[in-house]
mmCIF file of C-alpha atoms in Angstrom:
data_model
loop_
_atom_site.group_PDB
_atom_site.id
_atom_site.type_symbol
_atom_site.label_atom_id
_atom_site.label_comp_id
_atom_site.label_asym_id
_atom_site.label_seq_id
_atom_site.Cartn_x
_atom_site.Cartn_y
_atom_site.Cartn_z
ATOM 1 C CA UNK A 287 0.000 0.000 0.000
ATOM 2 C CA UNK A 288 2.933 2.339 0.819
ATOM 3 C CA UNK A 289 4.296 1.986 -2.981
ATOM 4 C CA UNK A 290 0.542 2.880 -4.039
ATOM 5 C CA UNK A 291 0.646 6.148 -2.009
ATOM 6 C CA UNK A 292 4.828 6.378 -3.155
ATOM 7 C CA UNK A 293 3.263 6.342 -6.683
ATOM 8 C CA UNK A 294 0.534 8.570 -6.533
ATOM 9 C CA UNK A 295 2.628 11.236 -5.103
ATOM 10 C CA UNK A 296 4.991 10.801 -7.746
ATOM 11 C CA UNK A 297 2.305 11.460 -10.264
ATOM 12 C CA UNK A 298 0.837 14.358 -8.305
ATOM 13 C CA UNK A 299 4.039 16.042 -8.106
ATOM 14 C CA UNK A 300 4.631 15.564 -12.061
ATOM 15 C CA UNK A 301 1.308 16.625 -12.762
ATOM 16 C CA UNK A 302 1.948 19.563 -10.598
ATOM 17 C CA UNK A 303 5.549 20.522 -12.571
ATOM 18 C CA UNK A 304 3.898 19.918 -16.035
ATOM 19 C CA UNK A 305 0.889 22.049 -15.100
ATOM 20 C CA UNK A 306 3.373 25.005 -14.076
ATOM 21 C CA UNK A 307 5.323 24.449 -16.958
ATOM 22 C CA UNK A 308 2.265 24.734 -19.558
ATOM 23 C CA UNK A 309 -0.619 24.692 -18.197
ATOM 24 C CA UNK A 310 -3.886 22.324 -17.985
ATOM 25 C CA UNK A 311 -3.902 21.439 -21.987
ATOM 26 C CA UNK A 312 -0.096 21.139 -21.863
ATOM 27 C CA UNK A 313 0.551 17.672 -20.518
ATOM 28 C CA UNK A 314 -0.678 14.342 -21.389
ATOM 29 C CA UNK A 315 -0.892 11.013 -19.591
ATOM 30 C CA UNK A 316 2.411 10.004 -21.669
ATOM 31 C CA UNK A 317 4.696 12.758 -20.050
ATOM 32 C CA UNK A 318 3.751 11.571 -16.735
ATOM 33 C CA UNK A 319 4.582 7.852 -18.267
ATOM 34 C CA UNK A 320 7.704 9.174 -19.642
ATOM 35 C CA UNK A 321 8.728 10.985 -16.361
ATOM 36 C CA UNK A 322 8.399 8.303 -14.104
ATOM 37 C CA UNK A 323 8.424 5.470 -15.818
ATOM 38 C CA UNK A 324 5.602 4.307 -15.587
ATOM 39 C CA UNK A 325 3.115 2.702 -17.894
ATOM 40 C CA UNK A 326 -0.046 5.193 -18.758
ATOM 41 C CA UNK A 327 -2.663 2.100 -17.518
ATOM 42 C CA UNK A 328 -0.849 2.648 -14.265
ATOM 43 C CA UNK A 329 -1.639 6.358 -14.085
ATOM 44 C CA UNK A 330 -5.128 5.294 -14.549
ATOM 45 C CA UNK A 331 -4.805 2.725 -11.788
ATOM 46 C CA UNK A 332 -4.519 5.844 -9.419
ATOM 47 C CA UNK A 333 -6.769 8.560 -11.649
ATOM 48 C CA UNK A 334 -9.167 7.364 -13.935
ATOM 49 C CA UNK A 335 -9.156 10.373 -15.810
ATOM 50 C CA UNK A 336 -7.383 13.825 -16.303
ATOM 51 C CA UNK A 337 -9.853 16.075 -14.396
ATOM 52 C CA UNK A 338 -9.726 13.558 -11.947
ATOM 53 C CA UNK A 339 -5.654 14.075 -11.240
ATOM 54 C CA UNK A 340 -5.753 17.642 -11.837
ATOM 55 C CA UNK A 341 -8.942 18.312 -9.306
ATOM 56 C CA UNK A 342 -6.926 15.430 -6.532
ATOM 57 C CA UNK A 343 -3.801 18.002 -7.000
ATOM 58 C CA UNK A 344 -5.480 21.899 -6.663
ATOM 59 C CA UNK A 345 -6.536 19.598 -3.414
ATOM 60 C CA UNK A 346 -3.721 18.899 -1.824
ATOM 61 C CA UNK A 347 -2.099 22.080 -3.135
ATOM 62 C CA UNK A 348 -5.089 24.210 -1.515
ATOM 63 C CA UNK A 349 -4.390 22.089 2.187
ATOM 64 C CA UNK A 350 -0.674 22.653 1.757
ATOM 65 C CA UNK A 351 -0.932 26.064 1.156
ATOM 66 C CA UNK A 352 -4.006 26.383 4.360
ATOM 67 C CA UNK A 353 -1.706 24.381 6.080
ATOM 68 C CA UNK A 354 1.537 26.443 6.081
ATOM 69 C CA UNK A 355 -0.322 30.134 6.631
ATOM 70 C CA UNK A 356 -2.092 28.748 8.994
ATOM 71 C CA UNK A 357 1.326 27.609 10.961
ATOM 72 C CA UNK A 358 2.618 30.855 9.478
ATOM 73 C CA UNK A 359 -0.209 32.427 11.722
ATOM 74 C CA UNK A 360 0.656 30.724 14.552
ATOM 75 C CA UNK A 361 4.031 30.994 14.748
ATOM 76 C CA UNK A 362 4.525 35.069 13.513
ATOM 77 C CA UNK A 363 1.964 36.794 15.746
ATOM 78 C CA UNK A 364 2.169 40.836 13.660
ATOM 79 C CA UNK A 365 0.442 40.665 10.462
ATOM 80 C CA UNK A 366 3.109 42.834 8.730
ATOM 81 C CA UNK A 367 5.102 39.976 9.123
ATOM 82 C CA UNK A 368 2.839 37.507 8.637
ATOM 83 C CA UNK A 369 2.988 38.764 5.445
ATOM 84 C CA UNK A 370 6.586 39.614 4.328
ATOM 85 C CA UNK A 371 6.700 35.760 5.112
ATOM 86 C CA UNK A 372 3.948 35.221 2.723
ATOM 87 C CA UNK A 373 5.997 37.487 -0.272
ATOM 88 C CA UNK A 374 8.862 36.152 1.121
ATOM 89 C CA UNK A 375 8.032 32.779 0.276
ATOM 90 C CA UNK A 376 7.059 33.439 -3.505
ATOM 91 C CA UNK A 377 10.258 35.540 -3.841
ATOM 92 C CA UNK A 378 11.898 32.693 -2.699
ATOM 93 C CA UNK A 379 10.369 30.007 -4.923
ATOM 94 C CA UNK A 380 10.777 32.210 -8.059
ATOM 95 C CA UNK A 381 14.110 32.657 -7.404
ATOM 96 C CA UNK A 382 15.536 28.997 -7.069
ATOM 97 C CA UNK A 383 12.952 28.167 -9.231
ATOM 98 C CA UNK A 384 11.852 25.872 -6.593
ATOM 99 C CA UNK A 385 8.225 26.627 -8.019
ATOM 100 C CA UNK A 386 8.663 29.921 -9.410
ATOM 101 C CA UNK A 387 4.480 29.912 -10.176
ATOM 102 C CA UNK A 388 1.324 29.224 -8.239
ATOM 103 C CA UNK A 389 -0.201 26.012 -9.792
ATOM 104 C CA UNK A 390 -4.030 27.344 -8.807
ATOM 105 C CA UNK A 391 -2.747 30.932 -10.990
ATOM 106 C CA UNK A 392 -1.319 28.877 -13.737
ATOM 107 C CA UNK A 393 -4.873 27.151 -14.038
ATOM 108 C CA UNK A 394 -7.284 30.206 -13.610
ATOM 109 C CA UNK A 395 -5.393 31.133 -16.846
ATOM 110 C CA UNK A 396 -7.107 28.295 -18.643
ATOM 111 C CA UNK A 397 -10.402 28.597 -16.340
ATOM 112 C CA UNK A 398 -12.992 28.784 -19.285
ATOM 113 C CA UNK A 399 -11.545 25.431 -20.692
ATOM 114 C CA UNK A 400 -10.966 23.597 -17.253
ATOM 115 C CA UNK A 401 -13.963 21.033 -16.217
ATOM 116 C CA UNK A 402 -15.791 21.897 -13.738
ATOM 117 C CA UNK A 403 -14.266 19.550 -10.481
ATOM 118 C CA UNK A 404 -11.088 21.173 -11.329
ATOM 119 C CA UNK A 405 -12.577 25.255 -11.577
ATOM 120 C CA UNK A 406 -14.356 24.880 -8.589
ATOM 121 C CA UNK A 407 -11.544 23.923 -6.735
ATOM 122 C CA UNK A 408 -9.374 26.430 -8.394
ATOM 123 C CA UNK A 409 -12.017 29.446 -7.178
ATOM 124 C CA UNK A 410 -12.012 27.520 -3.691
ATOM 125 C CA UNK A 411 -8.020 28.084 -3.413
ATOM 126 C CA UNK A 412 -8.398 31.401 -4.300
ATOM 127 C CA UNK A 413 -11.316 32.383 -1.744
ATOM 128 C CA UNK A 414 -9.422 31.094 0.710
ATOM 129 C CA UNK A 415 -6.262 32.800 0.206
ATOM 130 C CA UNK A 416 -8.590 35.889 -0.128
ATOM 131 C CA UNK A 417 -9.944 35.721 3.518
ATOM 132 C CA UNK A 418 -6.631 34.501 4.916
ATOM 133 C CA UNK A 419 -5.107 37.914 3.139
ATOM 134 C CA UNK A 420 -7.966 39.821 4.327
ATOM 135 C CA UNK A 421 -7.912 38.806 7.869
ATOM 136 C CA UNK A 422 -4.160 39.949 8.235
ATOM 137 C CA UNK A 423 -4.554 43.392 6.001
ATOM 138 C CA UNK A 424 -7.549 43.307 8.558
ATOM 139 C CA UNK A 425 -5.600 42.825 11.986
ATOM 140 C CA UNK A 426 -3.003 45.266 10.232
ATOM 141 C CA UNK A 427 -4.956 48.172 9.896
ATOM 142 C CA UNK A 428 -6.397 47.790 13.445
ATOM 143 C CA UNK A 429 -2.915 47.288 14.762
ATOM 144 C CA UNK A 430 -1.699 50.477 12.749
ATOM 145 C CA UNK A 431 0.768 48.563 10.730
ATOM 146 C CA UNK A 432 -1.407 48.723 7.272
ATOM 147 C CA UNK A 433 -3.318 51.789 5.715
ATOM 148 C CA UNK A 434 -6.380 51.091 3.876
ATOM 149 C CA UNK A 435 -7.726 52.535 1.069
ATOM 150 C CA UNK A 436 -10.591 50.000 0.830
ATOM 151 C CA UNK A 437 -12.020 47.224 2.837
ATOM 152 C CA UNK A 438 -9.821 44.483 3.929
ATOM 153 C CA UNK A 439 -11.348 42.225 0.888
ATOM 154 C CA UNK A 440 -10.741 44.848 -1.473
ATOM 155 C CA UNK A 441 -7.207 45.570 -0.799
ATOM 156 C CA UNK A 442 -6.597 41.326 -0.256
ATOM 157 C CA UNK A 443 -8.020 41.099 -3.869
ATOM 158 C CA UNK A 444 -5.447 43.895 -5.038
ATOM 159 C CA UNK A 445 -2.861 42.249 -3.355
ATOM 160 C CA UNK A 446 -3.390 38.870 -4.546
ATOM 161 C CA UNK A 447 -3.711 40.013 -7.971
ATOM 162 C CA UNK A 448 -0.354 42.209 -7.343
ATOM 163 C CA UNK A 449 1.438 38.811 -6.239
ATOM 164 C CA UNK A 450 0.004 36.547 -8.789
ATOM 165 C CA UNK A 451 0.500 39.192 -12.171
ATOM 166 C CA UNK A 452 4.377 39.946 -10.336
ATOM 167 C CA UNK A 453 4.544 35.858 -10.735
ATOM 168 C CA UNK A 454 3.601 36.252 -14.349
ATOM 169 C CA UNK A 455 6.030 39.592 -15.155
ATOM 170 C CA UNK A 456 8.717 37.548 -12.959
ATOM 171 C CA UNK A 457 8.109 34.161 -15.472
ATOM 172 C CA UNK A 458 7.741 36.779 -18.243
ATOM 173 C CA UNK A 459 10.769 38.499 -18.679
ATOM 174 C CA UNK A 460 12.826 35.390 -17.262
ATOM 175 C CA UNK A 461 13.538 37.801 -14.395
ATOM 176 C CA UNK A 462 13.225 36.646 -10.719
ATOM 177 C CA UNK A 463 13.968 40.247 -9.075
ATOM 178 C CA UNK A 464 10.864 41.939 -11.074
ATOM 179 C CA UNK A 465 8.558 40.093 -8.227
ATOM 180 C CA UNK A 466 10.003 42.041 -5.529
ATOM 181 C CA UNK A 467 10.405 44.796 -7.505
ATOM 182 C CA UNK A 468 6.667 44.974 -8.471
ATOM 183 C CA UNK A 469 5.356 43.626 -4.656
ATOM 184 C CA UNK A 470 7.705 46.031 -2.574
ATOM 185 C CA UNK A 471 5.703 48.858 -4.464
ATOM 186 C CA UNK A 472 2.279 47.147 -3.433
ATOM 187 C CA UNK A 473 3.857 46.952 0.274
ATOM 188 C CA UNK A 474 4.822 50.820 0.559
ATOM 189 C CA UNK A 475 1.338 51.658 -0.372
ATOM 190 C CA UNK A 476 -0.064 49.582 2.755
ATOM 191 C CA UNK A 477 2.179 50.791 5.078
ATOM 192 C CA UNK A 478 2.613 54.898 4.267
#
């Protein structure tokens, strides 16, 4: 059973590296086979079908992600640094292209051709990630640390948007700096 689980990750984590790589319609069954070596009828051992992998991975991306702000939350108590540990991250990933690209982002690209188990989840990830940035641009301004110009949900939708699209510039112009460069401009305008 432990090889089964051994096996499944492996796909997962393929799956997740061809998705950032090009996207939802830019990976077959056979790279996965070819990656891991692997035939394809044992891919479909563990998921029947593409939606089926792809919707199994925004999963356990979404609970990885929950998982680690909500440590991040427990361990950093100020919000300001709650979330230069959030930016912090991405900067980090980008730069030793560890995953220089949020697999959830790369798929909202292709939302209008995704099926529907997998663009749920997608919008789930991002809702959450919403209220999580919300509740700490939230605790921010009532701490004195942040300055609003909207509600918290407004400016955690800016902000996300500001991460994500400094992702994209980053990937872009092959350019790992342009993230910060783009986000510390964000920052200063929450805390003048």
């Amino acid at each position: 059973m432990q090889s089964m689980a051994s096996t499944s990750e492996k796909i997962l984590d393929i799956a997740q590296s061809l998705i950032v790589a090009g996207g939802y319609n830019g990976f077959s069954y056979a790279d996965i086979s070819a990656a891991i070596g692997i035939r394809k009828a044992s891919i479909h051992h563990h998921f029947p079908t593409k939606a089926e992998l792809v919707a199994v991975l925004v999963d356990r991306y979404r609970q990885q992600a929950e998982t680690g702000l909500q440590a991040l939350r427990a361990q950093v108590a100020s919000p300001a640094e709650q979330l230069q540990f959030y930016l912090n991250y991405w900067d980090t990933c980008i730069r030793d292209a560890a995953q220089p690209f949020c697999v959830c982002a790369m798929l909202a690209g292709e939302m209008q051709m995704l099926p529907d188990e997998v663009a749920s989840r997608v919008r789930a990830h991002f809702q959450s990630l919403a209220a999580w940035l919300a509740s700490v641009l939230s605790a921010g301004a009532q701490q004195g640390l942040f300055r609003l110009n909207g509600r918290p949900e407004e400016e955690a939708q800016m902000l996300m948007a500001s991460v994500h699209g400094a992702m994209l510039s980053a990937r872009a112009f092959g350019d790992p700096g342009l993230f910060i460069a783009i986000i510390s401009t964000q920052i200063a305008k929450l805390t003048k």
